[in-house]
PDB file of N, CA and C in Angstrom:
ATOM      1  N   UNK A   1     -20.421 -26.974  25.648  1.00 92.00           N
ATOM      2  CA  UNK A   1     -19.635 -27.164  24.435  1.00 92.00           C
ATOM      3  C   UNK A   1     -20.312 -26.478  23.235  1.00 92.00           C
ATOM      4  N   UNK A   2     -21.600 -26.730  23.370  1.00 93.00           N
ATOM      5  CA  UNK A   2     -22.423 -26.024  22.081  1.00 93.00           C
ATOM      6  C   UNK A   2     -21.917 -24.672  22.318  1.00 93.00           C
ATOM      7  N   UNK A   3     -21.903 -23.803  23.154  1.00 94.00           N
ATOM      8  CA  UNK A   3     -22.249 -22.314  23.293  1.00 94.00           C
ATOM      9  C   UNK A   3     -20.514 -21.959  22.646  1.00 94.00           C
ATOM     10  N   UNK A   4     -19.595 -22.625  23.201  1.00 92.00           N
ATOM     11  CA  UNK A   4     -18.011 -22.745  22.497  1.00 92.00           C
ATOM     12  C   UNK A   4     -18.449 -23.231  21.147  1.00 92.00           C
ATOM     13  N   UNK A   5     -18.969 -23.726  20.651  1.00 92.00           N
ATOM     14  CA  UNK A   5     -19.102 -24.063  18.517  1.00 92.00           C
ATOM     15  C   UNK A   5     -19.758 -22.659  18.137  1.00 92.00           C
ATOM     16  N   UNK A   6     -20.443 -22.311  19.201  1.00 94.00           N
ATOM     17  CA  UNK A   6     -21.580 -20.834  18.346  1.00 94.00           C
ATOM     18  C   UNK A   6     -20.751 -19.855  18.277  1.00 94.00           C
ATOM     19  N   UNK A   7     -19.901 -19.812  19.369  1.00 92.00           N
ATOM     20  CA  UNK A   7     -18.977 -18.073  19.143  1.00 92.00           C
ATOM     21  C   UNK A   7     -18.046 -18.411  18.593  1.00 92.00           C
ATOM     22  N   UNK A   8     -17.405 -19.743  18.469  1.00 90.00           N
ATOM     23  CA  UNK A   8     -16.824 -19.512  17.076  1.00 90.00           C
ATOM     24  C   UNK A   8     -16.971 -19.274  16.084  1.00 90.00           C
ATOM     25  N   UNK A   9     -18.381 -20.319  15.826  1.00 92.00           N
ATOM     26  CA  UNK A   9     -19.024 -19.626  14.487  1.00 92.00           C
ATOM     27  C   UNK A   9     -19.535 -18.139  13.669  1.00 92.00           C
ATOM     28  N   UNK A  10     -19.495 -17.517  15.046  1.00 94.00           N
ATOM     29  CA  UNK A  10     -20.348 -16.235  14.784  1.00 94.00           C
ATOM     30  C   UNK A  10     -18.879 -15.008  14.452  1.00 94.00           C
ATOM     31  N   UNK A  11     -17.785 -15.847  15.234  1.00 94.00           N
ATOM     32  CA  UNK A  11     -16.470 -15.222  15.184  1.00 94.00           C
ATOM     33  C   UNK A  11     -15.579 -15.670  14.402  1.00 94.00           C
ATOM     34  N   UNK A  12     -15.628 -16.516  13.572  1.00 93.00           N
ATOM     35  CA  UNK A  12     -14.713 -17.102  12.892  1.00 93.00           C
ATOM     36  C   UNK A  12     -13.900 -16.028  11.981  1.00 93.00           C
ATOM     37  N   UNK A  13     -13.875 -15.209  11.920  1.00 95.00           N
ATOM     38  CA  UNK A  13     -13.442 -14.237  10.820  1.00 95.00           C
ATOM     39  C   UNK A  13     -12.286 -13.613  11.641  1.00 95.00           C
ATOM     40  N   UNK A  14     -12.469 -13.004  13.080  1.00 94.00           N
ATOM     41  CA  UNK A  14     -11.611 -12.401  14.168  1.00 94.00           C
ATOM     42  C   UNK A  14     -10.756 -13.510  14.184  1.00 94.00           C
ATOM     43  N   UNK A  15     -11.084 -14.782  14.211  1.00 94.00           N
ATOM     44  CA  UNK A  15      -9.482 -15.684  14.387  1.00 94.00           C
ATOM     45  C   UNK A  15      -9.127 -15.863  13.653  1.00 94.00           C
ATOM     46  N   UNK A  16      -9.395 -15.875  12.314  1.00 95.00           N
ATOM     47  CA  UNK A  16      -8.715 -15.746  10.617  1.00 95.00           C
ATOM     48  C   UNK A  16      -7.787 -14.857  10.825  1.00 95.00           C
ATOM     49  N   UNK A  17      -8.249 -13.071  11.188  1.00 97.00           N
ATOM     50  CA  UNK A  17      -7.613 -12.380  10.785  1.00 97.00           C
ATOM     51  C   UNK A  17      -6.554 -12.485  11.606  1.00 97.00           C
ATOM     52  N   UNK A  18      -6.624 -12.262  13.239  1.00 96.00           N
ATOM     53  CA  UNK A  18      -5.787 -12.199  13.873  1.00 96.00           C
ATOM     54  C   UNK A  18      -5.012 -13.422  13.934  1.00 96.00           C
ATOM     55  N   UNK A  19      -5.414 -14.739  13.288  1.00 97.00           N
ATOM     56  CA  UNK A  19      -4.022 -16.271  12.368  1.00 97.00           C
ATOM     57  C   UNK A  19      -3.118 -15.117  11.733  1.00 97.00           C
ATOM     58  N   UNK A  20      -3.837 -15.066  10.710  1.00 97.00           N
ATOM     59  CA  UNK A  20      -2.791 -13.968   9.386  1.00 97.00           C
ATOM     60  C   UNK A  20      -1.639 -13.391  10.180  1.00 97.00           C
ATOM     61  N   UNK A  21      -2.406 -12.620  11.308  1.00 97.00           N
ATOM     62  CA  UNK A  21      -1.275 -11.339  11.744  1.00 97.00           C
ATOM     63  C   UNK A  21      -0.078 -12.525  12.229  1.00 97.00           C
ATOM     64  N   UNK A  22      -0.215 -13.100  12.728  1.00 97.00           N
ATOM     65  CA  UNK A  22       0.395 -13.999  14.035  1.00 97.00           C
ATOM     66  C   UNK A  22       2.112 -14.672  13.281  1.00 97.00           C
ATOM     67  N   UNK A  23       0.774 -14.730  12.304  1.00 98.00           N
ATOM     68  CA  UNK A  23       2.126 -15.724  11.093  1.00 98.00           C
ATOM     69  C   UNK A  23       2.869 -14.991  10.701  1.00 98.00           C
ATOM     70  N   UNK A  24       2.366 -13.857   9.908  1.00 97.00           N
ATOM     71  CA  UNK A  24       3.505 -12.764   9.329  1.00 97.00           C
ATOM     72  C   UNK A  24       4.083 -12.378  10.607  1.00 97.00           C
ATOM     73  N   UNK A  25       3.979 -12.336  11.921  1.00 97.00           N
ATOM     74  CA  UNK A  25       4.639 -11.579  12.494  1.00 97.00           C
ATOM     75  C   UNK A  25       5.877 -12.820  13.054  1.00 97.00           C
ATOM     76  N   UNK A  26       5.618 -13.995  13.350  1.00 96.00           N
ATOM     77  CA  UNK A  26       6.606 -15.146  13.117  1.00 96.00           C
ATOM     78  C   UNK A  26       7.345 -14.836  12.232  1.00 96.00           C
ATOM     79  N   UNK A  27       6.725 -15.015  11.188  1.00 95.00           N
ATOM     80  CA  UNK A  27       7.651 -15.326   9.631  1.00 95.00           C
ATOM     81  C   UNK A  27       8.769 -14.103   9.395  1.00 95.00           C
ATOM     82  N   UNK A  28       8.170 -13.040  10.084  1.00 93.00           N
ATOM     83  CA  UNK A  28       9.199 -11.440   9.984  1.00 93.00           C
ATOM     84  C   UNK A  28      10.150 -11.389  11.181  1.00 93.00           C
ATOM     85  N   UNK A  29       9.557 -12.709  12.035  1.00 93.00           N
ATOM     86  CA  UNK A  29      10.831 -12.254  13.456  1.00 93.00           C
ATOM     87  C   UNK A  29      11.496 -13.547  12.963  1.00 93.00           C
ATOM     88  N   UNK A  30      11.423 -14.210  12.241  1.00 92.00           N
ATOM     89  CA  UNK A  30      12.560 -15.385  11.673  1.00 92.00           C
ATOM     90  C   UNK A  30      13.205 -14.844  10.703  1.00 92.00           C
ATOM     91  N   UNK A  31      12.945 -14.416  10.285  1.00 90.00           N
ATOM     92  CA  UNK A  31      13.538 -13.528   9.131  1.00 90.00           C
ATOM     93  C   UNK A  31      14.756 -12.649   9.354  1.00 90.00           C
ATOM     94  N   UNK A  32      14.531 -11.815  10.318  1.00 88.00           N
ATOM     95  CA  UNK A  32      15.332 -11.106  10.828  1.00 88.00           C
ATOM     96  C   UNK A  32      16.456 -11.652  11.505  1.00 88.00           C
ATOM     97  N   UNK A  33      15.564 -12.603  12.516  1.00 88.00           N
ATOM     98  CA  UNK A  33      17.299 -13.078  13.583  1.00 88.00           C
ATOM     99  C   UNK A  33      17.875 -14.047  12.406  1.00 88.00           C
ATOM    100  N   UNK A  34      17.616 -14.020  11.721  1.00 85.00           N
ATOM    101  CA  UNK A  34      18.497 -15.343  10.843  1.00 85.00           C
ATOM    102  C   UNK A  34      19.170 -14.430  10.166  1.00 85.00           C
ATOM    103  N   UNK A  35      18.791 -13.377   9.162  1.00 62.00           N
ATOM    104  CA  UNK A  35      19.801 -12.690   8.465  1.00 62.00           C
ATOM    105  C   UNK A  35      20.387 -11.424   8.864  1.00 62.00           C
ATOM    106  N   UNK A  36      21.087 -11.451  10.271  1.00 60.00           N
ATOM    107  CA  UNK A  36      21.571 -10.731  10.995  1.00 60.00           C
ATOM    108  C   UNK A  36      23.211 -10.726  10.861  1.00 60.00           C
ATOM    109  N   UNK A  37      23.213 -12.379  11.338  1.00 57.00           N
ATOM    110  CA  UNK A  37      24.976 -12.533  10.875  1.00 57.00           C
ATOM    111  C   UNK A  37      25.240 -12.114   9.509  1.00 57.00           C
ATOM    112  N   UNK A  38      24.418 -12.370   8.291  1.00 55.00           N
ATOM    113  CA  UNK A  38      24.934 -12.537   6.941  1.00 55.00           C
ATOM    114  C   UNK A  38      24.933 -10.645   6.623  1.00 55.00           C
ATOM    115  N   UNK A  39      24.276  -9.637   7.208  1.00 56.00           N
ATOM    116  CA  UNK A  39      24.208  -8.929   6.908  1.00 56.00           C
ATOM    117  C   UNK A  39      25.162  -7.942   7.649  1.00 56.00           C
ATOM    118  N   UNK A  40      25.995  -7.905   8.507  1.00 55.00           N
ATOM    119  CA  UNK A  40      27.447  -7.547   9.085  1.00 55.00           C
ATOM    120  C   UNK A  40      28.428  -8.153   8.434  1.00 55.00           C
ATOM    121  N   UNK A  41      28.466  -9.562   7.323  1.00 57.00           N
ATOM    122  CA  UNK A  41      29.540  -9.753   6.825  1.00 57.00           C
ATOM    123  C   UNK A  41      29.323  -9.257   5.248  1.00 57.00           C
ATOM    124  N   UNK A  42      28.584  -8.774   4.807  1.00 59.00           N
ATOM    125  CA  UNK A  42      28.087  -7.931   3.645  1.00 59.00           C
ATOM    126  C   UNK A  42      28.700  -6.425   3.516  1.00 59.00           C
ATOM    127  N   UNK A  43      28.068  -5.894   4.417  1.00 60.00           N
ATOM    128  CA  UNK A  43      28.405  -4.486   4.924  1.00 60.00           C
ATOM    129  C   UNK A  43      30.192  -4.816   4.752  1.00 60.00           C
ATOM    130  N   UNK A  44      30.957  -5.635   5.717  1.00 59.00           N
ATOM    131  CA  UNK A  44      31.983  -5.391   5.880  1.00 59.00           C
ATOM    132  C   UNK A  44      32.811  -5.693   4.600  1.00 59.00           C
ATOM    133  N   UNK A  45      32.524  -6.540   3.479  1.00 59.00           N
ATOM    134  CA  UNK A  45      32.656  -6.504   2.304  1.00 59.00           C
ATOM    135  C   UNK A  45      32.740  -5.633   1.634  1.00 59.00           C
ATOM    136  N   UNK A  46      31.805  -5.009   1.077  1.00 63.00           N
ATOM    137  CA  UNK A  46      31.204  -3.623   0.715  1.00 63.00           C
ATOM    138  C   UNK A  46      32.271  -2.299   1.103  1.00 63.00           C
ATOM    139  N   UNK A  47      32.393  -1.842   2.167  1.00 60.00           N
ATOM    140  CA  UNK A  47      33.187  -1.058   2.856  1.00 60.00           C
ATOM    141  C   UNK A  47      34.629  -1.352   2.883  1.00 60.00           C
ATOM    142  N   UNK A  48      35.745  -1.476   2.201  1.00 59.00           N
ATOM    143  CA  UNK A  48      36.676  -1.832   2.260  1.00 59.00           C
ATOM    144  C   UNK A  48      37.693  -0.591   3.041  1.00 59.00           C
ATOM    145  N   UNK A  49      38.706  -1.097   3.527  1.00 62.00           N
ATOM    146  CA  UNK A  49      39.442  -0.036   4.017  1.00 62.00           C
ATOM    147  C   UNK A  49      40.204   0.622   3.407  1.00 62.00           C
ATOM    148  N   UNK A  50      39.894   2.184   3.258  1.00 58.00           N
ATOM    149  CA  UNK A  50      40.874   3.158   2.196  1.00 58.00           C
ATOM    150  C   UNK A  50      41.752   3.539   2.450  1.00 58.00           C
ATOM    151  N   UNK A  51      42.420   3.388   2.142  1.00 58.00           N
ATOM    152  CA  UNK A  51      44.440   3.810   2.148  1.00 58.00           C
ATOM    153  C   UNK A  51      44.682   5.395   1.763  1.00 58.00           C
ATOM    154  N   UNK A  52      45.496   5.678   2.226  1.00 56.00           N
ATOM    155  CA  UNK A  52      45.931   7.550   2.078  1.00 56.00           C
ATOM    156  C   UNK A  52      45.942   7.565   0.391  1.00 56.00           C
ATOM    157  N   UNK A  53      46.204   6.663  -0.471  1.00 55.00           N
ATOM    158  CA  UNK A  53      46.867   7.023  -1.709  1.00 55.00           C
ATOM    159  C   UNK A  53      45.139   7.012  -2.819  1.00 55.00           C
ATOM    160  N   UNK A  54      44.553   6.033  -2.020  1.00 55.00           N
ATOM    161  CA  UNK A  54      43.351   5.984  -2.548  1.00 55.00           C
ATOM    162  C   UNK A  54      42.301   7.082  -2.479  1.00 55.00           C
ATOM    163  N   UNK A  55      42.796   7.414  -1.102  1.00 53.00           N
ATOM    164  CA  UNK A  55      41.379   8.729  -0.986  1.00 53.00           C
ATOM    165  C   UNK A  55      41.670   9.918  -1.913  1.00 53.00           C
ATOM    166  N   UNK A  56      42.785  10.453  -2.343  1.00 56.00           N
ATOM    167  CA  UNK A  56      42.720  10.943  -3.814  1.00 56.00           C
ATOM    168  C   UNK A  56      42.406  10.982  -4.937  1.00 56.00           C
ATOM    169  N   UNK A  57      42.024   9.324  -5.386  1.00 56.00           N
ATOM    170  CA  UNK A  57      41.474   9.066  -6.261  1.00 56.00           C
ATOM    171  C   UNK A  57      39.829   9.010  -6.397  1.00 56.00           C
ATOM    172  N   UNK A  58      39.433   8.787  -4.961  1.00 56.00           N
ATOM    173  CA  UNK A  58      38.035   9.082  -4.990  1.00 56.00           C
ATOM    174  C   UNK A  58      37.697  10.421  -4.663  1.00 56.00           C
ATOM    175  N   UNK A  59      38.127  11.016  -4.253  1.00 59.00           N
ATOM    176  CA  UNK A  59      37.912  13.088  -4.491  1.00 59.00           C
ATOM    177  C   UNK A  59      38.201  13.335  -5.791  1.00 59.00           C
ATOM    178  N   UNK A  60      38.836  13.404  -7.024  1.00 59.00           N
ATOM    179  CA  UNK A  60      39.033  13.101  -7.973  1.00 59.00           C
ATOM    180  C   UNK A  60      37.519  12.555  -8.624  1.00 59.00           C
ATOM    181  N   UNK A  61      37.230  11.799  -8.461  1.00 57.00           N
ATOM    182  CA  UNK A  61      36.166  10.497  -8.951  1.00 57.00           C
ATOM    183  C   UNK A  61      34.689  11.883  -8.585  1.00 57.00           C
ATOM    184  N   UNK A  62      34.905  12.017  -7.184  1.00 54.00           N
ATOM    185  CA  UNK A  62      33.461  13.111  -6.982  1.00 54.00           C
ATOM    186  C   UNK A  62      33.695  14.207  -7.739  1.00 54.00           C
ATOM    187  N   UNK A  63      34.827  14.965  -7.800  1.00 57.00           N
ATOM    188  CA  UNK A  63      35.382  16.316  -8.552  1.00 57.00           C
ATOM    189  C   UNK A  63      34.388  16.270  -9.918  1.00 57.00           C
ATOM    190  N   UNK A  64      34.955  15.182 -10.436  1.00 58.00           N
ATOM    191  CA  UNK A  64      34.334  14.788 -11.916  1.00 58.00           C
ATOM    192  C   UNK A  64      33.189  14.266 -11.944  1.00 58.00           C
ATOM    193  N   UNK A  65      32.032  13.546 -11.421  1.00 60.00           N
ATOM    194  CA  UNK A  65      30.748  13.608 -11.046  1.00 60.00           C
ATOM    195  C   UNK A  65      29.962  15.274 -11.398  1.00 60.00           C
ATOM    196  N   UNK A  66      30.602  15.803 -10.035  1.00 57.00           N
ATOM    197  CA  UNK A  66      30.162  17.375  -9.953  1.00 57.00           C
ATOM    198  C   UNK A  66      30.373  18.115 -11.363  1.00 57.00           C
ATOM    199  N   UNK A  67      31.661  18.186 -11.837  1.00 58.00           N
ATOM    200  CA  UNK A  67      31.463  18.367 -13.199  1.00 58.00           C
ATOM    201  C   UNK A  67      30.526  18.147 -14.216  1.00 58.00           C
ATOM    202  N   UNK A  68      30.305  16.924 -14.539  1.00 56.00           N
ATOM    203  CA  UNK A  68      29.463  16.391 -15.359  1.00 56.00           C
ATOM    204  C   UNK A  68      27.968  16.453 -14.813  1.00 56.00           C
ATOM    205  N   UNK A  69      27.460  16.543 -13.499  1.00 58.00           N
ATOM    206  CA  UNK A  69      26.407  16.808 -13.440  1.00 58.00           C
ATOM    207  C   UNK A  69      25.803  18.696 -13.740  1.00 58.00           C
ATOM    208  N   UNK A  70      26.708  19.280 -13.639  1.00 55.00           N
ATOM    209  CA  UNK A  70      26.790  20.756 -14.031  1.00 55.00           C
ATOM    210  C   UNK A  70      26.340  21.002 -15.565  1.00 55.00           C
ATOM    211  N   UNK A  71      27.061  20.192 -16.344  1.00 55.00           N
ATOM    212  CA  UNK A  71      27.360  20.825 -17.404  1.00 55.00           C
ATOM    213  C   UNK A  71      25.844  19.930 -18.233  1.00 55.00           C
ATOM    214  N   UNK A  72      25.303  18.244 -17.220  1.00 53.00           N
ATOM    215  CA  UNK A  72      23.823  18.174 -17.685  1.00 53.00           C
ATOM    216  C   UNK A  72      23.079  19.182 -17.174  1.00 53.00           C
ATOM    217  N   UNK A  73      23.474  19.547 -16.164  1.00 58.00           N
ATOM    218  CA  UNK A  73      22.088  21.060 -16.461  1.00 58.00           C
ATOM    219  C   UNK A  73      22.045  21.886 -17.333  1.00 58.00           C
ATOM    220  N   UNK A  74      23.342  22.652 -17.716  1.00 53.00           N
ATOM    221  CA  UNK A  74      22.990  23.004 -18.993  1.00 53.00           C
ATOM    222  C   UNK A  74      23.063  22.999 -19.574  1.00 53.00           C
TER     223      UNK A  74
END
């Protein structure tokens, strides 16, 4: 039992560090599978579906972007 208290002692720092890793790497794989669902109903929010009458208005919308970034250059 003594010779198990000494290499811990002499090692105590290697099981610190490699605790640390262990946890963040828990804490980052909970992380993930949990905000998996919420982040497919985000996206699908976000992305709405464009209609024929609309996609004119956003070519339009870039047209004039491109413009105005032109004319800040010079």
């Amino acid at each position: 039992m003594q010779a198990f208290i000494d290499f811990l002692v002499n090692n105590y720092l290697w099981f610190i560090i490699v605790s640390v890793v262990l946890i963040f790497a828990l804490i980052g794989y909970l992380v993930d599978t949990s905000e998996k669902p919420n982040r497919v109903s985000k996206m699908e929010d976000e992305n709405p579906i464009i209609e024929g009458n609309q996609e004119s208005i956003i070519e339009s919308d870039v047209k004039q972007e491109t413009i105005n970034s032109e004319v800040d250059i010079l």
